């Protein structure tokens, strides 16, 4: 039955995949309750408009309609959505009601809800709701909005929400950046650039869905969410329902990427209407609704000034950001750029740093976390700048990076942003990546193509990265004015039959927690992988937890699990000693068995569990329980890192970019399941590459989302990617028992700059220094033809 | 996404279908593979009261040899066209265009006739069919008429098919032994073409004897690049000669501007892609 300690590090196929892939499982939309009613939303087609009247009479009279409600009618009953991270005390934020009351503030905002006996009846009746609008000027462009030319919320008097600053001189973590820039202007190199982080849509596979049953003693909410625990807390805080009367269940959830790290208007309205009508209700969004009204990500302008000495040593970085919040300050949206603030210095050790971010309200869909949340944006900026510095110096971009990064022997290292990096080995990861990539050969081919004026040019892109994972030490979150802590909870229960039930507060939505956590517990307790069951996502089962985001589940939740399992072993020890008639000191525990040193007497932990269940023969004063739990608050973040190398071919006649090879060597610390890690890296890479080449949420001048379907919002598929070559170096984290660091966001963070660097590198000799994301064929082609004056005849 | 309610009928013959059309007239829509119609209904961009499904009319399905031309039934799926040996032998340009048309799922449902009747200027089949000089057989209350490609495509999503008519088959003149290539330019694989060029050439001893060139998404209908066809005739199949002839591929076109590129970029693409398509069709290295 028992295995030796081999589960960790093993390529286990994910035990949850059968049900997830076939869909024969408890997705929220698969739920049907007796008497259940269905909601359909009426949404504003205008970015900004006064609602002058809403006539619901025709809809209310339609067949099978139970109720039609408007924001004005629900009033305070509908509660408000919360912003859990006010980044400054004077942050300006409009009240966020789940439904517009007299003014719609983005195209897609809910203005009325129809409740009917079937989803089809609700949809049909929604077409009959007659809303009259007076269109108002809309604040759409981020820079213009920051100048308050048009107000997204006229009553607030400004679009500027919060201004957040970090300065190394003020914080005592480094020098004065203006001084560094001044010195560099006089006798060094200053690189000034402006980069656009375009707006992206998380585009999870399962649309958001919510079912509410108000009929029991506890109101039960099923939701396709990443955050059942936070949702429960937020609902209790704003809807006047005691937390103890609320049960939130995130059943199987089909992806999130941050897009389901949200408390949503639809969830609030479902609860309010279920309570009002005394019946279960369901709402499942359409894909179109998901694209226009689920929160978006990124959307920043980055103004960057990098100072360096003439030999390429970076001496300072100044970052001025504009971040588009969209119509409201969402759950943690304001904090996304703040997370990035700690990452602009990345793996480098320059001495002066200044970061300032202005968050701005506009009449577009609200923004919030999207895979990487702040860190991809930061990494993009510094990694693009490193290439620009190398180009300025005329040296290999890898050389400039090495010159500036923190050396292996310098860890632990306190950065200019004030974080303590516990470990890292950038030399090893880079050396391995170079070797796998065939760096020197590709550079030679690039030169040949340049010399031959080949219509297809080769570009080589580099990105290193590090990120702060394992969100987060609660104290640090407190210092950043975040509204919650960053601990995680786990419990381990030995069942009477020797099976193990594990409960985690980290609510999985496709990551494979059930498999990875089973592997950890199987090793720890010496039981079979198959004998461990991992439960999550139901506040009645996983009573405590802070859910899944920010590459925290394994690093924080995994540590809680280890500690809970170890407590079980310690609880079993005196019982084993008693049953084996030996003293505790003579016992050793390995491979799941307590044995008496020097004898062949022993007892498996499962047998002890059976004995505890019977409780016929336990030592005096020992409780008949082999359960335990642990709540772990991390002492530090973890800092995975990696080196990514990418080769692209650019067709200079059409501007089309073709990926040719991609190598990444990530150091994510110890690996529990290499197959899951590979999956996370692959998926992350594609998502990051998509930002570089394909995806962009585009609004037209009237504030309509033009890329409002997958015809225009270009999600890549497997047909658009290549085979990635991935490898790892292993520098275990020193701050958790398992030595893990987190891998959920790694691929997404490094791949975007790697690809854009490659595209620019391919055409740099033609006079191109930058191409806006996504690097569409048209943009690439125009960049080439605008810079090469000799050839510019076409335009 | 739930369409507005509609009534549904699935006739088993063209006559029955025509009768249903005559009865419900303006309130009816024909359903072929549903790959364009269903999204329209589900997004409630259209709400017909009747949907007349042609899926049970067997006579509309299949490809046959009619001597100097092939007859492709309107309800033949993209998949069946793609794998049809007659099409591959005598109208390889259509095989080439069907290869990258949408994805396997869509190709198993979407139909040859549905695609042409839908007349999306970005559709992949219009340009090759036009280039090959196909004609369209349209059945209506007063019998059957045959319309040449130049008259079939009228405007954006508009063809010569009347409200009370059905496209039954497409006649494609045989181009046996011609080289063919469809050059489709997309950003991601499952995308509709930003611009595409359909080229069929007959090369004898290194000289282009005949060329047929169709352009996709360069105007409100598929276009035929006759000026380029003429310029190519008698030219050697060399990169320089072909590129020179392709310079005028976009003359007279009126391409759209959208997120994937503006009109001037599309015009540029049309020239580049035309040269590539012709060279590939002729078997030369691009
Ligand atoms: C995801 C996706 C990707 C796609 N990508 C591409 C692509 O890359 N290239 C491409 O060319 N197409 C693409 N398509 C469209 C596909 O080719 C459709 O199959 C085609 O456009 C319509 O054919 P259908 O048989 O599905 O027709 P339907 O959707 O059933 O009908 C389309 C229209 O034509 C009318 N109609 C149909 N048949 C007849 C008839 N016999 N007589 C009169 N009127 C008729 C209908 O009333 C309707 O108005 C894509 C579709 C999808 C869903």
PDB file of C-alpha atoms in Angstrom, chain A residues 635-735:
ATOM      1  CA  UNK A 635       7.231  35.062   6.045  1.00  0.00           C
ATOM      2  CA  UNK A 636       8.278  36.232   2.618  1.00  0.00           C
ATOM      3  CA  UNK A 637       7.300  36.036  -1.018  1.00  0.00           C
ATOM      4  CA  UNK A 638       8.986  33.449  -3.185  1.00  0.00           C
ATOM      5  CA  UNK A 639      10.961  34.501  -6.214  1.00  0.00           C
ATOM      6  CA  UNK A 640      10.970  32.147  -9.169  1.00  0.00           C
ATOM      7  CA  UNK A 641      12.984  33.325 -12.105  1.00  0.00           C
ATOM      8  CA  UNK A 642      13.978  32.248 -15.580  1.00  0.00           C
ATOM      9  CA  UNK A 643      15.605  33.033 -18.874  1.00  0.00           C
ATOM     10  CA  UNK A 644      13.532  32.882 -22.028  1.00  0.00           C
ATOM     11  CA  UNK A 645      14.931  32.953 -25.544  1.00  0.00           C
ATOM     12  CA  UNK A 646      12.808  33.255 -28.606  1.00  0.00           C
ATOM     13  CA  UNK A 647      13.522  33.284 -32.328  1.00  0.00           C
ATOM     14  CA  UNK A 648      11.070  34.721 -34.820  1.00  0.00           C
ATOM     15  CA  UNK A 649      11.067  35.154 -38.540  1.00  0.00           C
ATOM     16  CA  UNK A 650       9.676  38.413 -39.832  1.00  0.00           C
ATOM     17  CA  UNK A 651       8.407  38.536 -43.377  1.00  0.00           C
ATOM     18  CA  UNK A 652       9.420  42.074 -44.290  1.00  0.00           C
ATOM     19  CA  UNK A 653       7.115  42.107 -47.308  1.00  0.00           C
ATOM     20  CA  UNK A 654       3.960  41.496 -45.279  1.00  0.00           C
ATOM     21  CA  UNK A 655       5.028  42.170 -41.708  1.00  0.00           C
ATOM     22  CA  UNK A 656       3.962  38.730 -40.608  1.00  0.00           C
ATOM     23  CA  UNK A 657       5.791  37.260 -37.621  1.00  0.00           C
ATOM     24  CA  UNK A 658       6.371  33.538 -37.439  1.00  0.00           C
ATOM     25  CA  UNK A 659       7.606  31.918 -34.262  1.00  0.00           C
ATOM     26  CA  UNK A 660      10.533  29.697 -34.965  1.00  0.00           C
ATOM     27  CA  UNK A 661      11.833  28.473 -31.649  1.00  0.00           C
ATOM     28  CA  UNK A 662      11.273  29.177 -28.008  1.00  0.00           C
ATOM     29  CA  UNK A 663      13.396  27.998 -25.124  1.00  0.00           C
ATOM     30  CA  UNK A 664      12.771  28.737 -21.501  1.00  0.00           C
ATOM     31  CA  UNK A 665      14.633  27.654 -18.460  1.00  0.00           C
ATOM     32  CA  UNK A 666      12.651  28.486 -15.374  1.00  0.00           C
ATOM     33  CA  UNK A 667      13.715  28.122 -11.807  1.00  0.00           C
ATOM     34  CA  UNK A 668      10.547  27.489  -9.869  1.00  0.00           C
ATOM     35  CA  UNK A 669      12.312  25.798  -6.969  1.00  0.00           C
ATOM     36  CA  UNK A 670      11.434  22.215  -6.204  1.00  0.00           C
ATOM     37  CA  UNK A 671       8.837  20.689  -8.481  1.00  0.00           C
ATOM     38  CA  UNK A 672       6.003  18.552  -7.147  1.00  0.00           C
ATOM     39  CA  UNK A 673       4.633  17.420 -10.520  1.00  0.00           C
ATOM     40  CA  UNK A 674       6.686  18.174 -13.653  1.00  0.00           C
ATOM     41  CA  UNK A 675       3.723  17.504 -15.928  1.00  0.00           C
ATOM     42  CA  UNK A 676       1.610  20.140 -14.204  1.00  0.00           C
ATOM     43  CA  UNK A 677       4.520  22.566 -14.256  1.00  0.00           C
ATOM     44  CA  UNK A 678       4.996  21.984 -17.980  1.00  0.00           C
ATOM     45  CA  UNK A 679       1.291  22.627 -18.504  1.00  0.00           C
ATOM     46  CA  UNK A 680       1.454  25.860 -16.551  1.00  0.00           C
ATOM     47  CA  UNK A 681       4.517  26.988 -18.473  1.00  0.00           C
ATOM     48  CA  UNK A 682       3.083  26.097 -21.873  1.00  0.00           C
ATOM     49  CA  UNK A 683      -0.247  27.773 -21.203  1.00  0.00           C
ATOM     50  CA  UNK A 684       1.457  30.783 -19.703  1.00  0.00           C
ATOM     51  CA  UNK A 685       3.766  31.135 -22.678  1.00  0.00           C
ATOM     52  CA  UNK A 686       0.893  31.080 -25.130  1.00  0.00           C
ATOM     53  CA  UNK A 687      -0.988  33.675 -23.104  1.00  0.00           C
ATOM     54  CA  UNK A 688       2.042  35.938 -22.977  1.00  0.00           C
ATOM     55  CA  UNK A 689       2.872  35.459 -26.636  1.00  0.00           C
ATOM     56  CA  UNK A 690      -0.745  36.324 -27.384  1.00  0.00           C
ATOM     57  CA  UNK A 691      -0.240  39.722 -25.779  1.00  0.00           C
ATOM     58  CA  UNK A 692       2.824  40.260 -27.934  1.00  0.00           C
ATOM     59  CA  UNK A 693       1.254  39.199 -31.215  1.00  0.00           C
ATOM     60  CA  UNK A 694      -2.497  38.765 -31.198  1.00  0.00           C
ATOM     61  CA  UNK A 695      -4.807  39.926 -28.449  1.00  0.00           C
ATOM     62  CA  UNK A 696      -6.157  43.408 -27.900  1.00  0.00           C
ATOM     63  CA  UNK A 697      -9.429  44.738 -26.572  1.00  0.00           C
ATOM     64  CA  UNK A 698     -10.202  47.675 -28.845  1.00  0.00           C
ATOM     65  CA  UNK A 699     -12.870  50.318 -28.302  1.00  0.00           C
ATOM     66  CA  UNK A 700     -14.106  52.590 -31.038  1.00  0.00           C
ATOM     67  CA  UNK A 701     -14.650  56.324 -30.628  1.00  0.00           C
ATOM     68  CA  UNK A 702     -18.115  55.776 -29.241  1.00  0.00           C
ATOM     69  CA  UNK A 703     -16.899  53.406 -26.541  1.00  0.00           C
ATOM     70  CA  UNK A 704     -18.144  50.209 -28.137  1.00  0.00           C
ATOM     71  CA  UNK A 705     -15.874  47.216 -27.709  1.00  0.00           C
ATOM     72  CA  UNK A 706     -15.007  46.408 -31.319  1.00  0.00           C
ATOM     73  CA  UNK A 707     -13.234  43.216 -30.373  1.00  0.00           C
ATOM     74  CA  UNK A 708     -16.370  41.980 -28.674  1.00  0.00           C
ATOM     75  CA  UNK A 709     -16.320  38.462 -30.065  1.00  0.00           C
ATOM     76  CA  UNK A 710     -13.699  35.852 -30.814  1.00  0.00           C
ATOM     77  CA  UNK A 711     -13.914  36.836 -34.473  1.00  0.00           C
ATOM     78  CA  UNK A 712     -12.098  40.048 -33.578  1.00  0.00           C
ATOM     79  CA  UNK A 713     -10.478  39.261 -30.244  1.00  0.00           C
ATOM     80  CA  UNK A 714      -7.800  36.923 -31.540  1.00  0.00           C
ATOM     81  CA  UNK A 715      -7.241  34.122 -29.081  1.00  0.00           C
ATOM     82  CA  UNK A 716      -4.567  31.793 -30.351  1.00  0.00           C
ATOM     83  CA  UNK A 717      -5.129  28.072 -30.597  1.00  0.00           C
ATOM     84  CA  UNK A 718      -2.693  25.178 -30.695  1.00  0.00           C
ATOM     85  CA  UNK A 719      -2.435  25.717 -34.458  1.00  0.00           C
ATOM     86  CA  UNK A 720      -0.748  29.074 -33.870  1.00  0.00           C
ATOM     87  CA  UNK A 721       1.947  27.925 -31.497  1.00  0.00           C
ATOM     88  CA  UNK A 722       5.111  25.941 -31.836  1.00  0.00           C
ATOM     89  CA  UNK A 723       6.662  23.263 -29.693  1.00  0.00           C
ATOM     90  CA  UNK A 724       8.311  24.940 -26.747  1.00  0.00           C
ATOM     91  CA  UNK A 725      11.505  23.663 -25.277  1.00  0.00           C
ATOM     92  CA  UNK A 726      11.324  23.981 -21.538  1.00  0.00           C
ATOM     93  CA  UNK A 727      13.788  23.092 -18.870  1.00  0.00           C
ATOM     94  CA  UNK A 728      14.531  23.994 -15.283  1.00  0.00           C
ATOM     95  CA  UNK A 729      17.248  24.841 -12.915  1.00  0.00           C
ATOM     96  CA  UNK A 730      16.433  24.220  -9.289  1.00  0.00           C
ATOM     97  CA  UNK A 731      17.270  26.674  -6.582  1.00  0.00           C
ATOM     98  CA  UNK A 732      14.844  25.825  -3.785  1.00  0.00           C
ATOM     99  CA  UNK A 733      13.090  28.615  -1.958  1.00  0.00           C
ATOM    100  CA  UNK A 734      14.534  28.925   1.513  1.00  0.00           C
ATOM    101  CA  UNK A 735      11.317  30.160   3.077  1.00  0.00           C
TER     102      UNK A 735
END
